[in-house]
């Protein structure tokens, strides 16, 4: 130790001291986004987000920036505002979900995709389809995300192939009905922060949404059902009889499902062909 060392000992609080221990690992130099994520973590904590959930969110965002090479301010906006958009009191996966809104609804096969798009844009996430084909949805006020949906035919061997094609694009299954599978993904996967819902509308009072074609089909079925019931009660025996009428109804249902499935398959092939043409630059 020199005389200088004896007369001027190292001061750990001196900001000009070269041995300042405030950042002994030099992490601030290695992580240029440390200040942003520190502010974001503090804002999430102030909003009541559990530490584990906030930490997982920050790690996901870091990984996103590592892939894109973008700056957090450009990608997400100011940290405090971004924390507010993330929603504050978002429930943990296994935590009680008392703050969430729940709604169950249904639509005919002619209109279900349009209504899924409408309600997905309002922040409704389909969790499952119940036993009678209704969409069971939830939405968390203050942290609602926009959702995208698609319907695919998954009958037979087509099911695993469809899932393998959609999974890399961020789609996950959210329910099945007849020969159809429904898939969802948050809009944030493609639009970033714009995928959040700023002011979601109130929970709808309606639960049934029918298109014109759906109403026409329903009217025909009601006429058939009323006619069959009246014939049975009056003892009128037609050429088919009650059992024959039931078989006819079942066959009509099967043919209708097969026809709709064929339309879906053809539409899927056209979309795949269009995608191949776009990737190869071939005009259609």
Coordinates of C-alpha atoms in Angstrom, one line a residue:
X1 CA 0.0 0.0 0.0
X2 CA 1.4 3.4 -1.0
X3 CA 1.3 6.7 1.0
X4 CA -1.4 7.9 -1.3
X5 CA -3.5 4.9 -0.4
X6 CA -3.0 5.6 3.4
X7 CA -3.9 9.3 3.1
X8 CA -6.8 8.9 0.6
X9 CA -8.6 5.6 1.4
X10 CA -11.1 4.3 -1.1
X11 CA -14.6 5.8 -0.5
X12 CA -17.3 3.4 -1.7
X13 CA -19.9 6.2 -1.8
X14 CA -17.7 8.5 -4.0
X15 CA -19.4 8.5 -7.5
X16 CA -16.1 9.3 -9.1
X17 CA -14.3 6.4 -7.5
X18 CA -13.1 3.9 -10.1
X19 CA -13.9 1.0 -7.8
X20 CA -17.5 2.1 -7.4
X21 CA -19.4 -1.1 -6.4
X22 CA -22.9 0.1 -7.5
X23 CA -22.7 -2.1 -10.5
X24 CA -19.9 -4.6 -9.8
X25 CA -20.9 -6.9 -12.7
X26 CA -21.2 -4.1 -15.3
X27 CA -24.7 -5.4 -16.2
X28 CA -25.9 -1.9 -17.1
X29 CA -23.3 -1.9 -19.9
X30 CA -24.3 -5.4 -21.1
X31 CA -28.0 -4.8 -20.9
X32 CA -28.9 -1.5 -22.5
X33 CA -32.6 -2.1 -21.7
X34 CA -32.1 -2.6 -17.9
X35 CA -33.5 0.8 -17.0
X36 CA -36.6 0.4 -19.1
X37 CA -37.4 -3.0 -17.6
X38 CA -36.6 -1.9 -14.1
X39 CA -39.2 0.9 -14.6
X40 CA -41.7 -1.5 -16.1
X41 CA -41.2 -4.0 -13.2
X42 CA -41.8 -1.2 -10.7
X43 CA -44.9 -0.1 -12.5
X44 CA -46.3 -3.6 -12.6
X45 CA -45.6 -4.1 -8.9
X46 CA -47.3 -0.8 -8.1
X47 CA -50.3 -2.0 -10.1
X48 CA -50.5 -5.1 -7.9
X49 CA -49.2 -7.7 -10.4
X50 CA -47.7 -10.7 -8.5
X51 CA -43.9 -10.7 -8.6
X52 CA -43.7 -14.1 -10.4
X53 CA -46.1 -13.0 -13.1
X54 CA -44.4 -9.7 -13.6
X55 CA -41.0 -11.4 -13.8
X56 CA -42.3 -13.9 -16.4
X57 CA -43.8 -11.0 -18.4
X58 CA -40.5 -9.1 -18.4
X59 CA -38.6 -12.2 -19.5
X60 CA -41.0 -12.8 -22.4
X61 CA -40.6 -9.2 -23.5
X62 CA -36.8 -9.4 -23.3
X63 CA -36.9 -12.5 -25.5
X64 CA -39.1 -10.7 -28.0
X65 CA -36.6 -7.8 -28.2
X66 CA -33.7 -10.3 -28.6
X67 CA -35.5 -11.7 -31.6
X68 CA -36.5 -8.5 -33.2
X69 CA -33.5 -6.3 -32.2
X70 CA -35.9 -3.4 -31.6
X71 CA -35.6 -0.8 -28.8
X72 CA -38.3 -1.3 -26.0
X73 CA -39.5 2.3 -26.3
X74 CA -40.1 1.9 -30.0
X75 CA -41.7 -1.5 -29.7
X76 CA -43.8 -1.0 -26.5
X77 CA -43.9 2.7 -25.8
X78 CA -43.1 4.4 -22.5
X79 CA -42.7 1.8 -19.6
X80 CA -45.4 3.3 -17.4
X81 CA -48.0 3.5 -20.2
X82 CA -47.1 0.0 -21.4
X83 CA -47.6 -1.3 -17.8
X84 CA -51.0 0.3 -17.7
X85 CA -51.9 -1.4 -21.0
X86 CA -50.7 -4.8 -19.7
X87 CA -53.6 -4.5 -17.3
X88 CA -52.4 -4.4 -13.8
X89 CA -54.4 -7.0 -11.9
X90 CA -54.3 -9.8 -14.5
X91 CA -55.0 -13.1 -12.6
X92 CA -52.3 -15.8 -12.4
X93 CA -53.2 -19.0 -14.3
X94 CA -54.2 -20.9 -11.1
X95 CA -55.4 -18.0 -9.1
X96 CA -59.1 -17.3 -8.4
X97 CA -60.7 -15.4 -11.3
X98 CA -63.4 -13.4 -9.6
X99 CA -62.5 -10.2 -11.5
X100 CA -63.1 -11.8 -14.9
X101 CA -66.3 -11.5 -16.9
X102 CA -67.9 -14.7 -18.2
X103 CA -70.3 -15.1 -21.1
X104 CA -71.6 -18.1 -23.0
X105 CA -73.1 -17.8 -26.5
X106 CA -73.6 -19.6 -29.7
X107 CA -74.1 -19.0 -33.4
X108 CA -75.0 -21.1 -36.4
X109 CA -72.3 -22.5 -38.7
X110 CA -73.0 -19.9 -41.3
X111 CA -72.2 -17.0 -38.9
X112 CA -70.0 -18.4 -36.2
X113 CA -66.7 -17.2 -37.6
X114 CA -67.9 -13.6 -38.2
X115 CA -69.3 -13.5 -34.6
X116 CA -66.0 -14.9 -33.2
X117 CA -64.2 -12.1 -35.0
X118 CA -66.5 -9.5 -33.6
X119 CA -66.4 -10.7 -30.0
X120 CA -62.7 -11.5 -30.2
X121 CA -62.1 -7.8 -31.1
X122 CA -64.0 -7.0 -27.9
X123 CA -61.6 -9.0 -25.8
X124 CA -63.6 -12.2 -25.4
X125 CA -61.4 -15.3 -25.1
X126 CA -63.0 -18.7 -25.9
X127 CA -62.0 -21.2 -23.2
X128 CA -64.0 -24.1 -24.5
X129 CA -67.1 -25.3 -26.2
X130 CA -69.7 -26.9 -23.9
X131 CA -71.7 -30.1 -24.6
X132 CA -74.3 -28.3 -26.7
X133 CA -71.8 -26.3 -28.8
X134 CA -71.8 -23.0 -27.1
X135 CA -68.7 -20.8 -26.8
X136 CA -67.6 -20.4 -23.2
X137 CA -65.8 -17.1 -22.9
X138 CA -64.0 -15.0 -20.4
X139 CA -62.6 -11.4 -20.3
X140 CA -60.6 -9.6 -17.7
X141 CA -61.5 -5.9 -17.4
X142 CA -58.4 -3.7 -17.6
X143 CA -56.2 -6.4 -19.2
X144 CA -58.4 -7.7 -22.1
X145 CA -56.6 -8.7 -25.3
X146 CA -58.1 -8.9 -28.8
X147 CA -58.4 -12.5 -30.0
X148 CA -58.3 -14.0 -33.5
X149 CA -60.2 -17.2 -34.3
X150 CA -60.4 -19.7 -37.1
X151 CA -62.5 -22.8 -37.8
X152 CA -61.1 -25.9 -39.6
X153 CA -62.4 -29.3 -40.5
X154 CA -60.5 -31.8 -38.2
X155 CA -62.3 -35.0 -39.0
X156 CA -60.2 -38.2 -39.4
X157 CA -56.6 -37.8 -40.3
X158 CA -57.0 -34.2 -41.1
X159 CA -57.0 -33.2 -37.4
X160 CA -53.3 -33.8 -36.6
X161 CA -52.2 -32.3 -39.9
X162 CA -54.2 -29.1 -39.3
X163 CA -52.8 -28.7 -35.7
X164 CA -49.3 -29.2 -36.9
X165 CA -49.7 -26.5 -39.6
X166 CA -51.3 -24.0 -37.2
X167 CA -49.2 -24.4 -34.0
X168 CA -46.1 -22.7 -35.4
X169 CA -48.2 -19.7 -36.3
X170 CA -49.3 -19.3 -32.6
X171 CA -52.8 -20.9 -33.0
X172 CA -54.0 -23.1 -30.1
X173 CA -57.2 -25.3 -30.0
X174 CA -60.1 -23.9 -28.0
X175 CA -62.9 -26.3 -28.7
X176 CA -64.4 -28.9 -31.1
X177 CA -68.0 -29.3 -32.4
X178 CA -69.1 -32.0 -34.9
X179 CA -66.3 -32.2 -37.5
X180 CA -64.9 -28.7 -36.7
X181 CA -62.1 -27.6 -34.6
X182 CA -61.8 -24.0 -33.3
X183 CA -58.5 -22.3 -32.8
X184 CA -57.5 -19.0 -31.2
X185 CA -54.5 -16.7 -30.8
X186 CA -54.1 -13.2 -29.3
X187 CA -53.9 -10.5 -31.8
X188 CA -50.8 -9.2 -30.0
X189 CA -49.0 -12.0 -31.7
X190 CA -49.3 -10.1 -35.0
X191 CA -50.1 -6.5 -34.0
X192 CA -48.1 -6.0 -30.8
X193 CA -49.5 -3.5 -28.3
X194 CA -52.3 -2.7 -30.6
X195 CA -53.8 -6.1 -29.7
X196 CA -55.1 -4.8 -26.4
X197 CA -58.6 -3.5 -25.8
X198 CA -58.6 0.0 -24.4
X199 CA -62.3 0.2 -23.4
X200 CA -64.2 -3.0 -23.9
X201 CA -68.0 -2.8 -24.3
X202 CA -70.4 -4.3 -21.7
X203 CA -71.2 -8.0 -21.6
X204 CA -73.8 -8.6 -24.3
X205 CA -77.3 -9.6 -23.3
X206 CA -77.8 -11.8 -26.3
X207 CA -76.5 -15.4 -26.4
X208 CA -77.9 -16.6 -29.7
X209 CA -76.7 -15.2 -33.1
X210 CA -78.3 -16.5 -36.3
X211 CA -77.6 -15.6 -39.9
X212 CA -80.4 -15.4 -42.5
X213 CA -79.5 -18.9 -43.7
X214 CA -79.4 -20.1 -40.2
X215 CA -82.9 -18.7 -39.5
X216 CA -84.2 -20.3 -42.7
X217 CA -82.8 -23.7 -41.7
X218 CA -84.2 -23.4 -38.2
X219 CA -87.6 -22.5 -39.5
X220 CA -87.6 -25.6 -41.7
X221 CA -86.6 -27.8 -38.8
X222 CA -89.3 -26.3 -36.6
X223 CA -91.9 -27.0 -39.3
X224 CA -90.7 -30.6 -39.6
X225 CA -90.7 -31.1 -35.8
X226 CA -94.2 -29.5 -35.4
X227 CA -95.6 -31.6 -38.3
X228 CA -94.1 -34.8 -36.9
X229 CA -95.4 -34.1 -33.4
X230 CA -98.9 -33.2 -34.7
X231 CA -99.0 -36.3 -36.9
X232 CA -98.0 -38.5 -33.9
X233 CA -100.6 -37.0 -31.6
X234 CA -103.3 -37.2 -34.2
X235 CA -102.4 -40.8 -35.1
X236 CA -101.7 -39.9 -38.7
X237 CA -99.4 -42.5 -40.3
X238 CA -97.6 -41.3 -43.3
X239 CA -95.7 -43.5 -45.8
X240 CA -92.6 -43.3 -43.7
X241 CA -94.1 -43.5 -40.2
X242 CA -92.6 -41.9 -37.2
X243 CA -89.5 -44.0 -37.3
X244 CA -89.0 -43.3 -40.9
X245 CA -89.3 -39.6 -40.3
X246 CA -86.7 -39.7 -37.6
X247 CA -84.3 -41.6 -40.0
X248 CA -85.0 -39.0 -42.7
X249 CA -84.1 -36.2 -40.3
X250 CA -80.9 -37.9 -39.2
X251 CA -79.9 -38.4 -42.9
X252 CA -80.6 -34.8 -43.7
X253 CA -78.4 -33.7 -40.7
X254 CA -75.6 -36.0 -41.9
X255 CA -75.8 -34.8 -45.5
X256 CA -75.9 -31.1 -44.3
X257 CA -72.8 -31.7 -42.1
X258 CA -71.0 -33.5 -45.0
X259 CA -71.8 -30.7 -47.4
X260 CA -70.6 -28.0 -45.1
X261 CA -67.5 -30.0 -44.4
X262 CA -66.9 -30.2 -48.2
X263 CA -67.2 -26.5 -48.5
X264 CA -64.7 -26.0 -45.7
X265 CA -62.2 -28.4 -47.2
X266 CA -62.4 -26.7 -50.6
X267 CA -62.0 -23.3 -49.0
X268 CA -58.9 -24.5 -47.2
X269 CA -57.4 -25.9 -50.4
X270 CA -58.0 -22.5 -52.1
X271 CA -56.3 -20.7 -49.2
X272 CA -53.3 -23.0 -49.3
X273 CA -53.0 -22.6 -53.1
X274 CA -53.2 -18.8 -52.8
X275 CA -50.5 -18.8 -50.1
X276 CA -48.2 -20.9 -52.3
X277 CA -48.8 -18.6 -55.2
X278 CA -48.0 -15.5 -53.1
X279 CA -44.8 -17.1 -51.8
X280 CA -43.7 -18.0 -55.3
X281 CA -44.8 -14.7 -56.9
X282 CA -47.2 -16.4 -59.3
X283 CA -50.4 -14.3 -60.0
X284 CA -53.8 -16.0 -59.7

